[in-house]
Amino acid sequence: QRGLLYDRGKFARELEPGFYRYWFWQRQLITIVDMRETSQTIEAQEILTADKIGIRVTLIAQYQVVDARKAIHSVENHVSQLYQDLQLTLREAVTSRKLDELMENREPMAESIREQVAPRAAVYGLELKRVGVKDIVLPGAVRAVFLAEMEADLKGKANLVAARHEIAAARARANTAKLLQENPNLARMQEIEM
C-alpha cells in the first residue's frame, strides 16, 4: 500500500509503507492506495458479432497499480475507468469478428484487447498484466445448431473409422484368396487342421 499525503487540500508527498504520526489540527489527509495485483470481471453483456449473432461475453482482467499518484490524480476512479476501457475494447473486438472466429481464437482476441488497453491504463498508473475471455454464452438456437454440427462430425468420424475397418478386412480376405490360389496345398493344410 501507498499513502498520498495532502496538506490543506494540496498534494504534499507519497508515503511509503510504515507508521506516521499526524495531529488532527494539522489539517492533513492521507489517501491509501492498494498496490496489490487485483482481478476485475467485465460482466457478460449482449454484443452482436460481425455476422449479426447476439452473444454474451465475460472478460477477466488482472492489473496492478504501479503509480499511486497517477491512479488518484489522473482519473476520477481508476477502477471504473479500466472497466470502461475494457468494456469498450471488448465491444470493438467482438463486433469486428465472426462467431466462428471468436470461438476458435479466444486467446488471440484477449491478447489483442490487452495490447489495446494497456497503454491507456498506464496513463492512469495501472499495469494491465493479463486479460482473458472467461466465457461466451450463445443464444439457444445457435447452441442447438452447434450441437447438431458436432453430432454430425462425430457420426462422420465414426462412419470413416468403420469404412477403414471394412477396407482392411476386405484386403485381408483378398490376400488370403490370392495365397490360396497360388498355393493349393495351403487350402488342404487348412482342411487338415480343422
mmCIF file of C-alpha atoms in Angstrom:
data_model
loop_
_atom_site.group_PDB
_atom_site.id
_atom_site.type_symbol
_atom_site.label_atom_id
_atom_site.label_comp_id
_atom_site.label_asym_id
_atom_site.label_seq_id
_atom_site.Cartn_x
_atom_site.Cartn_y
_atom_site.Cartn_z
ATOM 1 C CA GLN A 1 0.000 0.000 0.000
ATOM 2 C CA ARG A 2 0.982 3.583 -0.531
ATOM 3 C CA GLY A 3 -0.367 6.716 1.077
ATOM 4 C CA LEU A 4 -0.829 10.082 -0.560
ATOM 5 C CA LEU A 5 -0.454 12.938 1.918
ATOM 6 C CA TYR A 6 -2.473 16.110 1.349
ATOM 7 C CA ASP A 7 -1.789 19.214 3.421
ATOM 8 C CA ARG A 8 -4.685 21.692 3.423
ATOM 9 C CA GLY A 9 -6.076 20.120 0.234
ATOM 10 C CA LYS A 10 -2.803 20.157 -1.720
ATOM 11 C CA PHE A 11 -0.776 17.078 -2.533
ATOM 12 C CA ALA A 12 2.339 17.077 -0.331
ATOM 13 C CA ARG A 13 4.091 13.740 -0.909
ATOM 14 C CA GLU A 14 3.760 9.999 -1.333
ATOM 15 C CA LEU A 15 4.167 7.925 1.834
ATOM 16 C CA GLU A 16 5.914 4.562 1.782
ATOM 17 C CA PRO A 17 4.548 1.756 3.994
ATOM 18 C CA GLY A 18 5.249 2.390 7.677
ATOM 19 C CA PHE A 19 3.986 4.306 10.697
ATOM 20 C CA TYR A 20 3.359 8.049 10.576
ATOM 21 C CA ARG A 21 2.009 10.380 13.217
ATOM 22 C CA TYR A 22 -0.107 13.383 12.350
ATOM 23 C CA TRP A 23 -2.245 15.506 14.630
ATOM 24 C CA PHE A 24 -5.837 16.271 13.825
ATOM 25 C CA TRP A 25 -5.322 20.065 13.987
ATOM 26 C CA GLN A 26 -2.721 19.894 11.191
ATOM 27 C CA ARG A 27 -5.489 19.573 8.551
ATOM 28 C CA GLN A 28 -3.741 16.758 6.752
ATOM 29 C CA LEU A 29 -5.442 13.933 4.862
ATOM 30 C CA ILE A 30 -3.969 10.620 3.796
ATOM 31 C CA THR A 31 -5.457 8.641 0.899
ATOM 32 C CA ILE A 32 -4.467 4.955 0.922
ATOM 33 C CA VAL A 33 -3.909 3.229 -2.445
ATOM 34 C CA ASP A 34 -3.816 -0.587 -2.689
ATOM 35 C CA MET A 35 -0.778 -1.615 -4.770
ATOM 36 C CA ARG A 36 -1.524 -5.358 -4.852
ATOM 37 C CA GLU A 37 -2.423 -7.228 -8.036
ATOM 38 C CA THR A 38 -6.195 -7.280 -8.466
ATOM 39 C CA SER A 39 -8.707 -9.025 -10.735
ATOM 40 C CA GLN A 40 -11.680 -7.368 -12.333
ATOM 41 C CA THR A 41 -14.540 -9.122 -14.121
ATOM 42 C CA ILE A 42 -16.199 -7.405 -17.049
ATOM 43 C CA GLU A 43 -19.690 -8.847 -16.678
ATOM 44 C CA ALA A 44 -21.460 -10.576 -19.536
ATOM 45 C CA GLN A 45 -23.005 -8.140 -21.967
ATOM 46 C CA GLU A 46 -25.044 -8.733 -25.090
ATOM 47 C CA ILE A 47 -22.910 -7.966 -28.170
ATOM 48 C CA LEU A 48 -23.584 -8.590 -31.875
ATOM 49 C CA THR A 49 -20.827 -10.309 -33.833
ATOM 50 C CA ALA A 50 -19.859 -9.325 -37.376
ATOM 51 C CA ASP A 51 -22.301 -11.955 -38.681
ATOM 52 C CA LYS A 52 -25.134 -10.435 -36.563
ATOM 53 C CA ILE A 53 -25.395 -13.129 -33.883
ATOM 54 C CA GLY A 54 -26.047 -11.864 -30.356
ATOM 55 C CA ILE A 55 -23.697 -13.404 -27.775
ATOM 56 C CA ARG A 56 -22.815 -12.674 -24.164
ATOM 57 C CA VAL A 57 -19.092 -12.375 -23.370
ATOM 58 C CA THR A 58 -17.482 -12.202 -19.914
ATOM 59 C CA LEU A 59 -13.912 -10.929 -19.614
ATOM 60 C CA ILE A 60 -11.432 -11.103 -16.723
ATOM 61 C CA ALA A 61 -8.535 -8.673 -16.320
ATOM 62 C CA GLN A 62 -5.646 -8.745 -13.843
ATOM 63 C CA TYR A 63 -3.988 -5.424 -13.108
ATOM 64 C CA GLN A 64 -1.828 -3.671 -10.553
ATOM 65 C CA VAL A 65 -1.446 -0.039 -9.521
ATOM 66 C CA VAL A 66 2.178 0.895 -10.241
ATOM 67 C CA ASP A 67 1.918 4.661 -9.746
ATOM 68 C CA ALA A 68 -0.365 5.653 -6.855
ATOM 69 C CA ARG A 69 -0.172 9.349 -7.655
ATOM 70 C CA LYS A 70 -1.321 8.892 -11.269
ATOM 71 C CA ALA A 71 -4.060 6.465 -10.182
ATOM 72 C CA ILE A 72 -5.612 9.061 -7.886
ATOM 73 C CA HIS A 73 -4.878 12.283 -9.802
ATOM 74 C CA SER A 74 -5.259 11.294 -13.491
ATOM 75 C CA VAL A 75 -8.828 9.967 -13.419
ATOM 76 C CA GLU A 76 -11.786 10.189 -11.079
ATOM 77 C CA ASN A 77 -11.781 6.445 -10.346
ATOM 78 C CA HIS A 78 -9.059 4.274 -11.865
ATOM 79 C CA VAL A 79 -11.002 1.016 -11.314
ATOM 80 C CA SER A 80 -14.138 2.192 -13.138
ATOM 81 C CA GLN A 81 -12.009 3.804 -15.865
ATOM 82 C CA LEU A 82 -10.266 0.476 -16.512
ATOM 83 C CA TYR A 83 -13.665 -1.277 -16.536
ATOM 84 C CA GLN A 84 -14.976 1.146 -19.160
ATOM 85 C CA ASP A 85 -11.850 0.897 -21.316
ATOM 86 C CA LEU A 86 -12.019 -2.913 -21.266
ATOM 87 C CA GLN A 87 -15.754 -2.910 -21.955
ATOM 88 C CA LEU A 88 -15.465 -0.625 -24.991
ATOM 89 C CA THR A 89 -12.481 -2.505 -26.402
ATOM 90 C CA LEU A 90 -14.286 -5.834 -25.911
ATOM 91 C CA ARG A 91 -17.268 -4.477 -27.852
ATOM 92 C CA GLU A 92 -15.000 -3.368 -30.711
ATOM 93 C CA ALA A 93 -13.216 -6.740 -30.757
ATOM 94 C CA VAL A 94 -16.438 -8.786 -30.831
ATOM 95 C CA THR A 95 -18.273 -6.674 -33.410
ATOM 96 C CA SER A 96 -15.327 -6.924 -35.816
ATOM 97 C CA ARG A 97 -15.194 -10.751 -35.736
ATOM 98 C CA LYS A 98 -17.497 -13.560 -36.864
ATOM 99 C CA LEU A 99 -18.785 -16.130 -34.381
ATOM 100 C CA ASP A 100 -16.603 -18.982 -35.676
ATOM 101 C CA GLU A 101 -13.500 -16.800 -35.379
ATOM 102 C CA LEU A 102 -14.443 -15.827 -31.808
ATOM 103 C CA MET A 103 -14.984 -19.423 -30.756
ATOM 104 C CA GLU A 104 -11.699 -20.632 -32.272
ATOM 105 C CA ASN A 105 -9.460 -17.665 -31.355
ATOM 106 C CA ARG A 106 -10.348 -16.619 -27.820
ATOM 107 C CA GLU A 107 -6.755 -16.210 -26.624
ATOM 108 C CA PRO A 108 -5.573 -14.026 -29.521
ATOM 109 C CA MET A 109 -8.643 -11.805 -29.069
ATOM 110 C CA ALA A 110 -7.935 -11.445 -25.338
ATOM 111 C CA GLU A 111 -4.284 -10.597 -26.036
ATOM 112 C CA SER A 112 -5.379 -8.033 -28.619
ATOM 113 C CA ILE A 113 -7.660 -6.407 -26.034
ATOM 114 C CA ARG A 114 -4.803 -6.318 -23.510
ATOM 115 C CA GLU A 115 -2.444 -4.724 -26.053
ATOM 116 C CA GLN A 116 -5.001 -2.018 -26.859
ATOM 117 C CA VAL A 117 -5.975 -1.179 -23.258
ATOM 118 C CA ALA A 118 -2.533 -1.453 -21.575
ATOM 119 C CA PRO A 119 -1.153 1.878 -22.902
ATOM 120 C CA ARG A 120 -4.324 3.710 -21.827
ATOM 121 C CA ALA A 121 -4.160 2.074 -18.380
ATOM 122 C CA ALA A 122 -0.509 3.134 -17.999
ATOM 123 C CA VAL A 123 -1.601 6.769 -18.366
ATOM 124 C CA TYR A 124 -3.558 6.481 -15.127
ATOM 125 C CA GLY A 125 -0.957 4.442 -13.246
ATOM 126 C CA LEU A 126 -2.068 0.854 -13.873
ATOM 127 C CA GLU A 127 -0.194 -2.080 -15.349
ATOM 128 C CA LEU A 128 -2.577 -4.434 -17.159
ATOM 129 C CA LYS A 129 -0.959 -7.828 -16.661
ATOM 130 C CA ARG A 130 -3.415 -10.288 -18.210
ATOM 131 C CA VAL A 131 -6.788 -10.343 -19.957
ATOM 132 C CA GLY A 132 -8.788 -13.482 -20.655
ATOM 133 C CA VAL A 133 -12.191 -14.441 -22.035
ATOM 134 C CA LYS A 134 -13.967 -16.208 -19.192
ATOM 135 C CA ASP A 135 -16.927 -17.447 -21.206
ATOM 136 C CA ILE A 136 -19.000 -16.909 -24.317
ATOM 137 C CA VAL A 137 -22.711 -17.638 -23.972
ATOM 138 C CA LEU A 138 -24.549 -18.418 -27.186
ATOM 139 C CA PRO A 139 -28.294 -17.975 -27.790
ATOM 140 C CA GLY A 140 -30.352 -21.190 -27.605
ATOM 141 C CA ALA A 141 -30.895 -21.553 -31.370
ATOM 142 C CA VAL A 142 -27.186 -21.095 -32.147
ATOM 143 C CA ARG A 143 -26.247 -23.551 -29.402
ATOM 144 C CA ALA A 144 -28.617 -26.146 -30.944
ATOM 145 C CA VAL A 145 -27.002 -25.634 -34.366
ATOM 146 C CA PHE A 146 -23.512 -26.095 -32.871
ATOM 147 C CA LEU A 147 -24.609 -29.285 -31.087
ATOM 148 C CA ALA A 148 -26.130 -30.659 -34.322
ATOM 149 C CA GLU A 149 -22.910 -29.813 -36.184
ATOM 150 C CA MET A 150 -20.781 -31.557 -33.541
ATOM 151 C CA GLU A 151 -23.062 -34.615 -33.617
ATOM 152 C CA ALA A 152 -22.803 -34.777 -37.430
ATOM 153 C CA ASP A 153 -18.993 -34.503 -37.192
ATOM 154 C CA LEU A 154 -18.873 -37.360 -34.668
ATOM 155 C CA LYS A 155 -21.135 -39.543 -36.853
ATOM 156 C CA GLY A 156 -18.979 -38.778 -39.881
ATOM 157 C CA LYS A 157 -15.816 -39.743 -37.996
ATOM 158 C CA ALA A 158 -17.454 -42.974 -36.766
ATOM 159 C CA ASN A 159 -18.501 -43.843 -40.341
ATOM 160 C CA LEU A 160 -14.984 -43.125 -41.573
ATOM 161 C CA VAL A 161 -13.463 -45.454 -38.964
ATOM 162 C CA ALA A 162 -15.994 -48.191 -39.823
ATOM 163 C CA ALA A 163 -15.158 -47.837 -43.541
ATOM 164 C CA ARG A 164 -11.428 -48.114 -42.799
ATOM 165 C CA HIS A 165 -12.022 -51.332 -40.852
ATOM 166 C CA GLU A 166 -14.149 -52.763 -43.697
ATOM 167 C CA ILE A 167 -11.433 -51.933 -46.220
ATOM 168 C CA ALA A 168 -8.796 -53.584 -44.014
ATOM 169 C CA ALA A 169 -10.950 -56.727 -43.676
ATOM 170 C CA ALA A 170 -11.572 -56.843 -47.452
ATOM 171 C CA ARG A 171 -7.819 -56.522 -48.112
ATOM 172 C CA ALA A 172 -7.114 -59.363 -45.685
ATOM 173 C CA ARG A 173 -9.702 -61.603 -47.447
ATOM 174 C CA ALA A 174 -8.246 -60.686 -50.874
ATOM 175 C CA ASN A 175 -4.708 -61.502 -49.693
ATOM 176 C CA THR A 176 -5.923 -64.833 -48.300
ATOM 177 C CA ALA A 177 -7.691 -65.705 -51.561
ATOM 178 C CA LYS A 178 -4.569 -64.807 -53.564
ATOM 179 C CA LEU A 179 -2.380 -67.012 -51.346
ATOM 180 C CA LEU A 180 -4.828 -69.922 -51.657
ATOM 181 C CA GLN A 181 -4.932 -69.533 -55.425
ATOM 182 C CA GLU A 182 -1.147 -69.517 -55.702
ATOM 183 C CA ASN A 183 -0.670 -72.411 -53.271
ATOM 184 C CA PRO A 184 -3.488 -75.033 -53.379
ATOM 185 C CA ASN A 185 -1.673 -77.063 -50.709
ATOM 186 C CA LEU A 186 -2.418 -74.288 -48.186
ATOM 187 C CA ALA A 187 -6.129 -74.988 -48.538
ATOM 188 C CA ARG A 188 -5.555 -78.729 -47.917
ATOM 189 C CA MET A 189 -3.420 -77.933 -44.847
ATOM 190 C CA GLN A 190 -6.197 -75.701 -43.551
ATOM 191 C CA GLU A 191 -8.735 -78.525 -44.052
ATOM 192 C CA ILE A 192 -6.489 -80.982 -42.190
ATOM 193 C CA GLU A 193 -6.107 -78.570 -39.212
ATOM 194 C CA MET A 194 -9.877 -78.291 -38.828
#
